[in-house]
mmCIF file of C-alpha atoms in Angstrom:
data_model
loop_
_atom_site.group_PDB
_atom_site.id
_atom_site.type_symbol
_atom_site.label_atom_id
_atom_site.label_comp_id
_atom_site.label_asym_id
_atom_site.label_seq_id
_atom_site.Cartn_x
_atom_site.Cartn_y
_atom_site.Cartn_z
ATOM 1 C CA UNK L 1 122.254 67.868 38.971
ATOM 2 C CA UNK L 2 122.219 70.456 42.569
ATOM 3 C CA UNK L 3 119.396 71.244 44.135
ATOM 4 C CA UNK L 4 119.025 74.562 44.222
ATOM 5 C CA UNK L 5 116.678 77.616 46.335
ATOM 6 C CA UNK L 6 115.807 80.429 44.180
ATOM 7 C CA UNK L 7 113.918 83.507 45.612
ATOM 8 C CA UNK L 8 112.540 86.444 43.398
ATOM 9 C CA UNK L 9 112.430 83.534 40.543
ATOM 10 C CA UNK L 10 109.641 86.233 38.822
ATOM 11 C CA UNK L 11 111.973 88.910 38.275
ATOM 12 C CA UNK L 12 113.706 89.743 34.890
ATOM 13 C CA UNK L 13 116.737 88.434 36.287
ATOM 14 C CA UNK L 14 115.425 85.796 38.190
ATOM 15 C CA UNK L 15 113.255 84.394 34.942
ATOM 16 C CA UNK L 16 116.900 84.342 33.218
ATOM 17 C CA UNK L 17 118.517 82.613 36.095
ATOM 18 C CA UNK L 18 115.799 79.785 36.212
ATOM 19 C CA UNK L 19 115.647 79.111 32.393
ATOM 20 C CA UNK L 20 118.956 78.843 32.257
ATOM 21 C CA UNK L 21 119.825 76.722 36.056
ATOM 22 C CA UNK L 22 116.726 74.957 35.510
ATOM 23 C CA UNK L 23 117.008 73.070 32.462
ATOM 24 C CA UNK L 24 119.565 70.657 33.858
ATOM 25 C CA UNK L 25 118.747 71.374 38.129
ATOM 26 C CA UNK L 26 116.573 70.764 40.240
ATOM 27 C CA UNK L 27 114.737 74.046 40.816
ATOM 28 C CA UNK L 28 112.727 75.581 44.132
ATOM 29 C CA UNK L 29 111.626 78.589 44.062
ATOM 30 C CA UNK L 30 110.386 81.250 45.964
ATOM 31 C CA UNK L 31 109.314 85.007 46.299
ATOM 32 C CA UNK L 32 106.263 87.513 48.749
ATOM 33 C CA UNK L 33 103.896 87.432 46.063
ATOM 34 C CA UNK L 34 104.880 84.249 43.875
ATOM 35 C CA UNK L 35 107.134 80.479 43.194
ATOM 36 C CA UNK L 36 106.458 77.320 44.772
ATOM 37 C CA UNK L 37 107.157 78.995 48.335
ATOM 38 C CA UNK L 38 106.012 82.114 49.982
ATOM 39 C CA UNK L 39 108.599 84.262 51.181
ATOM 40 C CA UNK L 40 109.106 87.854 53.476
ATOM 41 C CA UNK L 41 113.124 87.970 53.757
ATOM 42 C CA UNK L 42 112.426 91.093 55.603
ATOM 43 C CA UNK L 43 111.846 88.342 58.644
ATOM 44 C CA UNK L 44 112.952 85.641 60.307
ATOM 45 C CA UNK L 45 111.138 83.345 61.053
ATOM 46 C CA UNK L 46 109.285 83.297 57.714
ATOM 47 C CA UNK L 47 112.577 82.949 56.215
ATOM 48 C CA UNK L 48 113.371 79.817 58.553
ATOM 49 C CA UNK L 49 109.790 78.435 57.676
ATOM 50 C CA UNK L 50 110.779 78.190 53.635
ATOM 51 C CA UNK L 51 114.246 76.422 54.684
ATOM 52 C CA UNK L 52 112.616 73.977 56.619
ATOM 53 C CA UNK L 53 109.889 73.147 54.194
ATOM 54 C CA UNK L 54 112.754 73.030 51.250
ATOM 55 C CA UNK L 55 115.636 71.339 53.505
ATOM 56 C CA UNK L 56 118.676 70.357 52.610
ATOM 57 C CA UNK L 57 120.170 72.649 49.586
ATOM 58 C CA UNK L 58 123.223 72.742 46.752
ATOM 59 C CA UNK L 59 122.900 76.612 46.491
ATOM 60 C CA UNK L 60 120.654 79.394 47.139
ATOM 61 C CA UNK L 61 120.294 82.369 44.814
ATOM 62 C CA UNK L 62 118.803 85.472 45.509
ATOM 63 C CA UNK L 63 117.355 87.705 42.980
ATOM 64 C CA UNK L 64 115.109 90.324 45.280
ATOM 65 C CA UNK L 65 115.382 93.373 46.878
ATOM 66 C CA UNK L 66 114.435 96.896 46.873
ATOM 67 C CA UNK L 67 116.063 99.828 47.562
ATOM 68 C CA UNK L 68 114.568 104.024 47.640
ATOM 69 C CA UNK L 69 114.938 105.653 44.958
ATOM 70 C CA UNK L 70 114.978 110.077 45.471
ATOM 71 C CA UNK L 71 116.906 113.103 46.204
ATOM 72 C CA UNK L 72 119.468 113.225 48.298
ATOM 73 C CA UNK L 73 118.417 116.628 48.686
ATOM 74 C CA UNK L 74 115.017 114.963 49.890
ATOM 75 C CA UNK L 75 116.138 112.218 51.680
ATOM 76 C CA UNK L 76 115.250 111.387 55.176
ATOM 77 C CA UNK L 77 116.999 108.048 57.405
ATOM 78 C CA UNK L 78 114.528 105.657 57.324
ATOM 79 C CA UNK L 79 113.337 105.984 53.658
ATOM 80 C CA UNK L 80 117.401 105.611 53.423
ATOM 81 C CA UNK L 81 116.620 102.416 56.032
ATOM 82 C CA UNK L 82 113.948 100.910 53.552
ATOM 83 C CA UNK L 83 117.215 99.540 51.493
ATOM 84 C CA UNK L 84 118.893 98.698 54.402
ATOM 85 C CA UNK L 85 116.292 96.433 55.620
ATOM 86 C CA UNK L 86 115.523 95.092 52.210
ATOM 87 C CA UNK L 87 117.533 94.937 49.548
ATOM 88 C CA UNK L 88 120.644 94.451 52.210
ATOM 89 C CA UNK L 89 119.588 93.560 55.068
ATOM 90 C CA UNK L 90 117.214 90.604 53.521
ATOM 91 C CA UNK L 91 119.989 89.432 51.514
ATOM 92 C CA UNK L 92 122.099 88.857 54.818
ATOM 93 C CA UNK L 93 119.488 87.080 56.369
ATOM 94 C CA UNK L 94 118.557 84.810 53.936
ATOM 95 C CA UNK L 95 122.843 84.437 54.273
ATOM 96 C CA UNK L 96 122.718 83.705 57.397
ATOM 97 C CA UNK L 97 120.162 81.681 57.762
ATOM 98 C CA UNK L 98 121.279 79.600 54.966
ATOM 99 C CA UNK L 99 123.931 78.426 55.422
ATOM 100 C CA UNK L 100 122.499 76.141 57.818
ATOM 101 C CA UNK L 101 120.889 74.631 55.096
ATOM 102 C CA UNK L 102 123.471 74.065 52.313
ATOM 103 C CA UNK L 103 125.243 71.239 52.051
ATOM 104 C CA UNK L 104 129.353 70.584 51.971
ATOM 105 C CA UNK L 105 130.637 72.403 48.955
ATOM 106 C CA UNK L 106 127.513 74.451 48.832
ATOM 107 C CA UNK L 107 126.808 78.008 47.009
ATOM 108 C CA UNK L 108 124.635 81.169 48.119
ATOM 109 C CA UNK L 109 124.374 84.071 45.257
ATOM 110 C CA UNK L 110 123.133 87.229 46.590
ATOM 111 C CA UNK L 111 122.335 90.596 44.149
ATOM 112 C CA UNK L 112 124.239 93.585 44.086
ATOM 113 C CA UNK L 113 124.513 96.243 41.374
ATOM 114 C CA UNK L 114 126.525 98.417 38.853
ATOM 115 C CA UNK L 115 125.089 101.443 41.416
ATOM 116 C CA UNK L 116 127.575 101.134 43.770
ATOM 117 C CA UNK L 117 130.923 102.190 40.913
ATOM 118 C CA UNK L 118 128.716 103.953 38.871
ATOM 119 C CA UNK L 119 126.211 105.570 41.199
ATOM 120 C CA UNK L 120 122.916 107.544 39.542
ATOM 121 C CA UNK L 121 121.139 110.429 39.974
ATOM 122 C CA UNK L 122 118.445 109.739 43.289
ATOM 123 C CA UNK L 123 120.353 106.391 43.665
ATOM 124 C CA UNK L 124 122.402 106.845 47.191
ATOM 125 C CA UNK L 125 120.600 104.671 48.744
ATOM 126 C CA UNK L 126 120.978 101.923 45.874
ATOM 127 C CA UNK L 127 124.965 102.835 45.946
ATOM 128 C CA UNK L 128 125.421 102.341 49.819
ATOM 129 C CA UNK L 129 123.166 99.024 49.493
ATOM 130 C CA UNK L 130 124.739 98.046 46.763
ATOM 131 C CA UNK L 131 128.754 98.169 47.921
ATOM 132 C CA UNK L 132 126.832 97.018 51.420
ATOM 133 C CA UNK L 133 126.200 93.707 49.777
ATOM 134 C CA UNK L 134 129.884 93.254 48.293
ATOM 135 C CA UNK L 135 131.161 94.307 51.212
ATOM 136 C CA UNK L 136 129.223 91.464 53.017
ATOM 137 C CA UNK L 137 130.354 88.628 50.443
ATOM 138 C CA UNK L 138 134.398 89.478 50.364
ATOM 139 C CA UNK L 139 133.478 89.077 54.530
ATOM 140 C CA UNK L 140 131.323 85.890 55.036
ATOM 141 C CA UNK L 141 133.201 83.971 52.040
ATOM 142 C CA UNK L 142 136.256 84.236 54.672
ATOM 143 C CA UNK L 143 134.724 82.204 57.310
ATOM 144 C CA UNK L 144 132.216 79.880 55.785
ATOM 145 C CA UNK L 145 132.963 76.332 56.787
ATOM 146 C CA UNK L 146 132.671 73.105 55.115
ATOM 147 C CA UNK L 147 133.678 74.513 51.810
ATOM 148 C CA UNK L 148 130.838 76.601 51.304
ATOM 149 C CA UNK L 149 131.182 79.686 48.728
ATOM 150 C CA UNK L 150 129.147 83.083 48.641
ATOM 151 C CA UNK L 151 129.281 85.290 45.627
ATOM 152 C CA UNK L 152 127.367 88.691 44.310
ATOM 153 C CA UNK L 153 126.647 89.638 40.612
ATOM 154 C CA UNK L 154 126.182 93.110 40.013
ATOM 155 C CA UNK L 155 124.464 93.879 36.343
ATOM 156 C CA UNK L 156 124.124 96.570 34.982
ATOM 157 C CA UNK L 157 121.155 98.247 33.569
ATOM 158 C CA UNK L 158 119.329 95.034 31.528
ATOM 159 C CA UNK L 159 117.835 95.970 27.977
ATOM 160 C CA UNK L 160 114.957 94.387 29.226
ATOM 161 C CA UNK L 161 114.513 97.843 31.501
ATOM 162 C CA UNK L 162 115.492 100.080 29.354
ATOM 163 C CA UNK L 163 112.475 101.175 28.334
ATOM 164 C CA UNK L 164 112.102 101.594 32.648
ATOM 165 C CA UNK L 165 114.562 102.342 33.676
ATOM 166 C CA UNK L 166 116.589 103.780 31.057
ATOM 167 C CA UNK L 167 116.411 107.868 31.784
ATOM 168 C CA UNK L 168 119.043 106.661 34.969
ATOM 169 C CA UNK L 169 121.488 105.844 33.163
ATOM 170 C CA UNK L 170 122.868 107.983 29.976
ATOM 171 C CA UNK L 171 124.803 106.301 27.853
ATOM 172 C CA UNK L 172 125.074 103.101 29.510
ATOM 173 C CA UNK L 173 124.855 100.246 27.376
ATOM 174 C CA UNK L 174 122.465 97.225 28.450
ATOM 175 C CA UNK L 175 123.353 93.756 28.781
ATOM 176 C CA UNK L 176 120.094 91.168 28.737
ATOM 177 C CA UNK L 177 118.901 89.215 31.380
ATOM 178 C CA UNK L 178 120.252 86.015 29.627
ATOM 179 C CA UNK L 179 124.213 87.667 29.886
ATOM 180 C CA UNK L 180 123.480 88.490 33.413
ATOM 181 C CA UNK L 181 122.116 84.926 34.170
ATOM 182 C CA UNK L 182 125.470 83.684 33.384
ATOM 183 C CA UNK L 183 127.452 84.902 35.723
ATOM 184 C CA UNK L 184 125.119 82.784 38.616
ATOM 185 C CA UNK L 185 125.537 80.017 36.591
ATOM 186 C CA UNK L 186 129.081 80.603 37.309
ATOM 187 C CA UNK L 187 128.699 81.520 40.891
ATOM 188 C CA UNK L 188 126.629 78.397 41.422
ATOM 189 C CA UNK L 189 128.983 75.855 39.449
ATOM 190 C CA UNK L 190 132.094 77.369 39.493
ATOM 191 C CA UNK L 191 134.789 76.962 42.335
ATOM 192 C CA UNK L 192 135.195 80.639 42.932
ATOM 193 C CA UNK L 193 134.203 82.592 45.964
ATOM 194 C CA UNK L 194 133.864 86.328 48.020
ATOM 195 C CA UNK L 195 134.215 87.644 43.812
ATOM 196 C CA UNK L 196 131.655 89.979 42.685
ATOM 197 C CA UNK L 197 130.563 88.949 39.318
ATOM 198 C CA UNK L 198 130.459 92.058 37.331
ATOM 199 C CA UNK L 199 127.859 92.022 33.997
ATOM 200 C CA UNK L 200 128.587 95.555 32.099
ATOM 201 C CA UNK L 201 128.283 95.960 28.690
ATOM 202 C CA UNK J 1 139.464 129.921 59.311
ATOM 203 C CA UNK J 2 136.084 127.628 58.820
ATOM 204 C CA UNK J 3 133.705 126.204 61.217
ATOM 205 C CA UNK J 4 133.710 122.701 61.980
ATOM 206 C CA UNK J 5 131.073 120.383 63.372
ATOM 207 C CA UNK J 6 133.042 117.038 64.924
ATOM 208 C CA UNK J 7 131.394 114.331 66.186
ATOM 209 C CA UNK J 8 132.874 111.356 68.502
ATOM 210 C CA UNK J 9 136.036 113.827 69.811
ATOM 211 C CA UNK J 10 136.426 111.852 72.167
ATOM 212 C CA UNK J 11 138.295 108.388 69.951
ATOM 213 C CA UNK J 12 141.411 107.876 69.219
ATOM 214 C CA UNK J 13 141.312 109.051 65.887
ATOM 215 C CA UNK J 14 138.451 111.985 66.720
ATOM 216 C CA UNK J 15 141.431 113.125 69.071
ATOM 217 C CA UNK J 16 143.898 113.061 67.261
ATOM 218 C CA UNK J 17 141.491 115.189 64.406
ATOM 219 C CA UNK J 18 140.403 117.357 67.003
ATOM 220 C CA UNK J 19 143.918 118.521 67.862
ATOM 221 C CA UNK J 20 145.275 119.068 64.404
ATOM 222 C CA UNK J 21 142.001 121.122 62.766
ATOM 223 C CA UNK J 22 141.335 122.871 66.560
ATOM 224 C CA UNK J 23 145.320 124.466 65.698
ATOM 225 C CA UNK J 24 143.053 126.732 62.932
ATOM 226 C CA UNK J 25 139.697 126.280 62.828
ATOM 227 C CA UNK J 26 136.744 126.679 65.242
ATOM 228 C CA UNK J 27 135.769 123.356 66.041
ATOM 229 C CA UNK J 28 132.967 121.847 68.519
ATOM 230 C CA UNK J 29 132.313 118.736 69.218
ATOM 231 C CA UNK J 30 129.897 116.760 70.085
ATOM 232 C CA UNK J 31 129.198 112.638 71.360
ATOM 233 C CA UNK J 32 127.191 110.293 72.502
ATOM 234 C CA UNK J 33 128.682 110.821 76.164
ATOM 235 C CA UNK J 34 131.332 113.689 75.535
ATOM 236 C CA UNK J 35 131.176 116.734 73.918
ATOM 237 C CA UNK J 36 130.505 119.947 73.843
ATOM 238 C CA UNK J 37 127.202 118.956 72.549
ATOM 239 C CA UNK J 38 125.289 115.577 73.596
ATOM 240 C CA UNK J 39 124.285 113.394 70.372
ATOM 241 C CA UNK J 40 122.159 110.387 69.649
ATOM 242 C CA UNK J 41 122.896 109.248 65.706
ATOM 243 C CA UNK J 42 120.411 106.847 66.346
ATOM 244 C CA UNK J 43 117.125 109.349 66.756
ATOM 245 C CA UNK J 44 116.103 112.207 64.019
ATOM 246 C CA UNK J 45 115.494 114.941 66.505
ATOM 247 C CA UNK J 46 118.479 114.243 68.360
ATOM 248 C CA UNK J 47 120.615 115.431 65.989
ATOM 249 C CA UNK J 48 117.775 117.599 64.336
ATOM 250 C CA UNK J 49 118.499 119.213 68.264
ATOM 251 C CA UNK J 50 122.830 119.227 67.916
ATOM 252 C CA UNK J 51 122.477 121.043 64.477
ATOM 253 C CA UNK J 52 120.397 124.021 65.660
ATOM 254 C CA UNK J 53 122.198 124.646 68.592
ATOM 255 C CA UNK J 54 124.831 124.819 65.924
ATOM 256 C CA UNK J 55 124.203 126.331 63.201
ATOM 257 C CA UNK J 56 125.778 126.452 60.238
ATOM 258 C CA UNK J 57 128.815 125.231 59.955
ATOM 259 C CA UNK J 58 131.724 124.830 57.093
ATOM 260 C CA UNK J 59 132.737 120.872 57.497
ATOM 261 C CA UNK J 60 130.895 118.256 58.948
ATOM 262 C CA UNK J 61 132.976 115.577 60.453
ATOM 263 C CA UNK J 62 132.287 112.222 62.240
ATOM 264 C CA UNK J 63 134.321 109.413 63.899
ATOM 265 C CA UNK J 64 132.217 107.596 65.562
ATOM 266 C CA UNK J 65 130.100 104.267 64.543
ATOM 267 C CA UNK J 66 129.982 100.956 66.596
ATOM 268 C CA UNK J 67 129.274 97.289 64.428
ATOM 269 C CA UNK J 68 128.685 94.188 65.685
ATOM 270 C CA UNK J 69 131.775 91.569 65.738
ATOM 271 C CA UNK J 70 131.414 87.852 66.102
ATOM 272 C CA UNK J 71 131.206 84.758 63.312
ATOM 273 C CA UNK J 72 129.536 85.045 60.503
ATOM 274 C CA UNK J 73 128.014 81.064 61.477
ATOM 275 C CA UNK J 74 126.609 82.059 64.517
ATOM 276 C CA UNK J 75 125.435 85.800 63.765
ATOM 277 C CA UNK J 76 121.813 86.799 63.298
ATOM 278 C CA UNK J 77 120.146 89.361 60.869
ATOM 279 C CA UNK J 78 119.434 91.718 64.569
ATOM 280 C CA UNK J 79 123.279 91.636 65.332
ATOM 281 C CA UNK J 80 124.459 92.749 62.014
ATOM 282 C CA UNK J 81 121.775 95.317 62.158
ATOM 283 C CA UNK J 82 123.684 96.728 65.339
ATOM 284 C CA UNK J 83 126.105 97.815 62.879
ATOM 285 C CA UNK J 84 123.665 99.169 59.977
ATOM 286 C CA UNK J 85 121.168 101.365 62.568
ATOM 287 C CA UNK J 86 124.415 102.617 64.151
ATOM 288 C CA UNK J 87 127.840 103.150 62.145
ATOM 289 C CA UNK J 88 125.943 103.229 58.624
ATOM 290 C CA UNK J 89 123.103 104.536 59.205
ATOM 291 C CA UNK J 90 123.989 106.896 61.545
ATOM 292 C CA UNK J 91 126.466 108.454 59.702
ATOM 293 C CA UNK J 92 124.223 108.697 57.076
ATOM 294 C CA UNK J 93 121.310 110.549 59.088
ATOM 295 C CA UNK J 94 124.462 113.281 60.421
ATOM 296 C CA UNK J 95 125.129 113.820 56.357
ATOM 297 C CA UNK J 96 121.375 113.739 55.325
ATOM 298 C CA UNK J 97 120.263 116.389 57.849
ATOM 299 C CA UNK J 98 123.522 117.976 57.873
ATOM 300 C CA UNK J 99 123.895 118.957 54.705
ATOM 301 C CA UNK J 100 121.032 121.162 54.852
ATOM 302 C CA UNK J 101 123.040 123.162 57.429
ATOM 303 C CA UNK J 102 126.620 123.683 55.252
ATOM 304 C CA UNK J 103 127.688 126.820 53.863
ATOM 305 C CA UNK J 104 127.743 127.016 50.311
ATOM 306 C CA UNK J 105 131.655 124.581 49.815
ATOM 307 C CA UNK J 106 130.937 122.879 52.865
ATOM 308 C CA UNK J 107 132.216 119.628 53.550
ATOM 309 C CA UNK J 108 130.769 116.273 55.213
ATOM 310 C CA UNK J 109 133.547 113.241 55.674
ATOM 311 C CA UNK J 110 132.287 110.293 57.646
ATOM 312 C CA UNK J 111 134.720 107.189 58.816
ATOM 313 C CA UNK J 112 134.989 103.763 56.860
ATOM 314 C CA UNK J 113 137.801 101.462 57.390
ATOM 315 C CA UNK J 114 140.169 98.938 56.128
ATOM 316 C CA UNK J 115 137.509 95.850 57.012
ATOM 317 C CA UNK J 116 135.357 96.729 53.575
ATOM 318 C CA UNK J 117 138.721 96.218 51.138
ATOM 319 C CA UNK J 118 140.434 93.347 53.870
ATOM 320 C CA UNK J 119 138.010 91.528 55.218
ATOM 321 C CA UNK J 120 139.290 90.051 58.965
ATOM 322 C CA UNK J 121 137.655 87.415 61.194
ATOM 323 C CA UNK J 122 134.618 87.862 62.878
ATOM 324 C CA UNK J 123 134.702 90.842 60.564
ATOM 325 C CA UNK J 124 131.047 90.382 58.085
ATOM 326 C CA UNK J 125 129.368 92.992 59.600
ATOM 327 C CA UNK J 126 132.048 95.530 59.224
ATOM 328 C CA UNK J 127 132.791 95.000 55.509
ATOM 329 C CA UNK J 128 129.234 95.553 54.632
ATOM 330 C CA UNK J 129 129.394 98.710 57.045
ATOM 331 C CA UNK J 130 132.243 100.389 55.840
ATOM 332 C CA UNK J 131 131.669 99.598 51.945
ATOM 333 C CA UNK J 132 127.827 101.393 52.652
ATOM 334 C CA UNK J 133 129.368 104.831 53.861
ATOM 335 C CA UNK J 134 131.595 104.200 51.290
ATOM 336 C CA UNK J 135 129.137 104.003 48.324
ATOM 337 C CA UNK J 136 126.959 106.479 49.806
ATOM 338 C CA UNK J 137 130.038 108.745 49.170
ATOM 339 C CA UNK J 138 129.772 107.683 45.993
ATOM 340 C CA UNK J 139 126.166 108.604 45.343
ATOM 341 C CA UNK J 140 125.737 111.566 47.382
ATOM 342 C CA UNK J 141 128.571 113.476 46.167
ATOM 343 C CA UNK J 142 127.133 113.559 42.565
ATOM 344 C CA UNK J 143 124.391 115.393 44.098
ATOM 345 C CA UNK J 144 125.147 117.587 46.449
ATOM 346 C CA UNK J 145 124.561 121.405 45.602
ATOM 347 C CA UNK J 146 126.477 124.468 46.080
ATOM 348 C CA UNK J 147 129.655 123.245 45.619
ATOM 349 C CA UNK J 148 128.627 120.632 49.161
ATOM 350 C CA UNK J 149 131.241 118.021 49.063
ATOM 351 C CA UNK J 150 131.627 114.362 50.846
ATOM 352 C CA UNK J 151 134.052 111.763 51.339
ATOM 353 C CA UNK J 152 135.416 108.583 53.679
ATOM 354 C CA UNK J 153 138.316 108.131 55.363
ATOM 355 C CA UNK J 154 138.933 104.691 55.555
ATOM 356 C CA UNK J 155 142.082 103.754 58.631
ATOM 357 C CA UNK J 156 143.708 100.399 58.861
ATOM 358 C CA UNK J 157 144.588 99.876 62.437
ATOM 359 C CA UNK J 158 145.836 101.854 64.227
ATOM 360 C CA UNK J 159 148.796 102.064 66.257
ATOM 361 C CA UNK J 160 147.174 103.536 69.618
ATOM 362 C CA UNK J 161 144.519 100.379 69.314
ATOM 363 C CA UNK J 162 147.630 97.570 68.338
ATOM 364 C CA UNK J 163 147.231 96.488 71.939
ATOM 365 C CA UNK J 164 143.264 95.639 72.116
ATOM 366 C CA UNK J 165 143.136 95.263 68.079
ATOM 367 C CA UNK J 166 146.748 93.349 66.667
ATOM 368 C CA UNK J 167 145.058 90.090 67.077
ATOM 369 C CA UNK J 168 142.792 90.954 64.878
ATOM 370 C CA UNK J 169 145.352 91.680 61.678
ATOM 371 C CA UNK J 170 147.956 89.577 61.784
ATOM 372 C CA UNK J 171 151.060 91.123 59.711
ATOM 373 C CA UNK J 172 149.144 94.660 59.013
ATOM 374 C CA UNK J 173 151.520 97.595 60.129
ATOM 375 C CA UNK J 174 149.204 100.079 61.742
ATOM 376 C CA UNK J 175 149.541 103.747 60.925
ATOM 377 C CA UNK J 176 149.699 106.309 63.986
ATOM 378 C CA UNK J 177 145.888 108.201 64.773
ATOM 379 C CA UNK J 178 147.741 111.619 63.433
ATOM 380 C CA UNK J 179 149.043 110.328 60.053
ATOM 381 C CA UNK J 180 144.236 108.782 59.790
ATOM 382 C CA UNK J 181 144.165 112.467 60.779
ATOM 383 C CA UNK J 182 146.342 114.477 57.524
ATOM 384 C CA UNK J 183 143.063 112.551 55.660
ATOM 385 C CA UNK J 184 139.936 114.361 57.799
ATOM 386 C CA UNK J 185 142.373 117.299 57.318
ATOM 387 C CA UNK J 186 143.321 116.687 53.842
ATOM 388 C CA UNK J 187 138.883 116.318 52.427
ATOM 389 C CA UNK J 188 138.228 119.398 54.813
ATOM 390 C CA UNK J 189 141.111 121.707 53.330
ATOM 391 C CA UNK J 190 141.565 120.265 50.499
ATOM 392 C CA UNK J 191 139.024 120.144 46.946
ATOM 393 C CA UNK J 192 138.202 117.008 46.284
ATOM 394 C CA UNK J 193 134.964 115.340 46.696
ATOM 395 C CA UNK J 194 133.202 111.210 46.298
ATOM 396 C CA UNK J 195 136.463 110.040 46.809
ATOM 397 C CA UNK J 196 138.171 107.178 50.135
ATOM 398 C CA UNK J 197 140.997 108.355 51.019
ATOM 399 C CA UNK J 198 142.537 105.508 52.337
ATOM 400 C CA UNK J 199 145.583 105.638 54.725
ATOM 401 C CA UNK J 200 147.198 102.138 54.604
ATOM 402 C CA UNK J 201 150.710 101.167 56.342
#
């Protein structure tokens, strides 16, 4: 049984991850406005306070982060920076601070997305942010000490989200959140590091 | 003959690109501290002023941008943000503003690097930033109107830089800047878009 810190437990993915991992591990949840603890991933002090409150863990899983969606022809650098600061630097901040509270052999699992490989209209920020999270995971994996691991999960459109976002992904086969959750389990319980687990069709 | 705006013309890559493209095109150069114009890619107003001064162009080439190098175990989110704001958002800002001054069929060429695919020690920021630039290029290419194109060039370690940075890249075959410059020529003069031109060994 592992002690696992899960950020973003109330989203579609987070719920499925919590259901799967929670069945046999000790889960501590945190989020912007829900969970066992409040945390703002944009703030070093907030993340440090969360980690201090939770103590040593065996795994950190992040299923939180927003990007900016909108037409490239109208996009500003300020809008583009929203995704850089939120889904990218927020997750990186959690990993940079979180590495120090992981027990030996522990793991970090971040969330990216299919738009890094198959961009969607209005999704240039998402494409960059998701690709960056994947690049960070590759780069960080070769430096983590003490058997620590880091991976990313790249989901495609969730079946649960197809009503809301399906128009952005014409012809894309959706996957149920419960299947996406398996990739997080693979990252937390398996031996691999520096990987992007793509959960597509 | 095209009118080409080249940012970062004094670096090893920029010089080689200027030499090749300058032989048969009209080149306008800009940089932080040298070139025909001064520009700070971190500043919307500075980039807008440059583009206003230069007027319509057929191609924008960027060979400028810094990242943070340092051990992952000591890295802070603030340090990580250096590369996000400089090499990533700086180039994205240039592309977002620059798209509007390009003549029909024009192109944008950004610079990424081998560390996105083959990370180096201390290079987690570089890995993320380079991957993000590549993700942006993929995402932006599908939205650009009027036949506009966007590509990235990913150089490996330059022969000219091996004395300074060779220790970071054990066993990596270097390429001369003149060879890397060909990839920029391919992007500017060729038909492709949404591509990453990798110039490795």
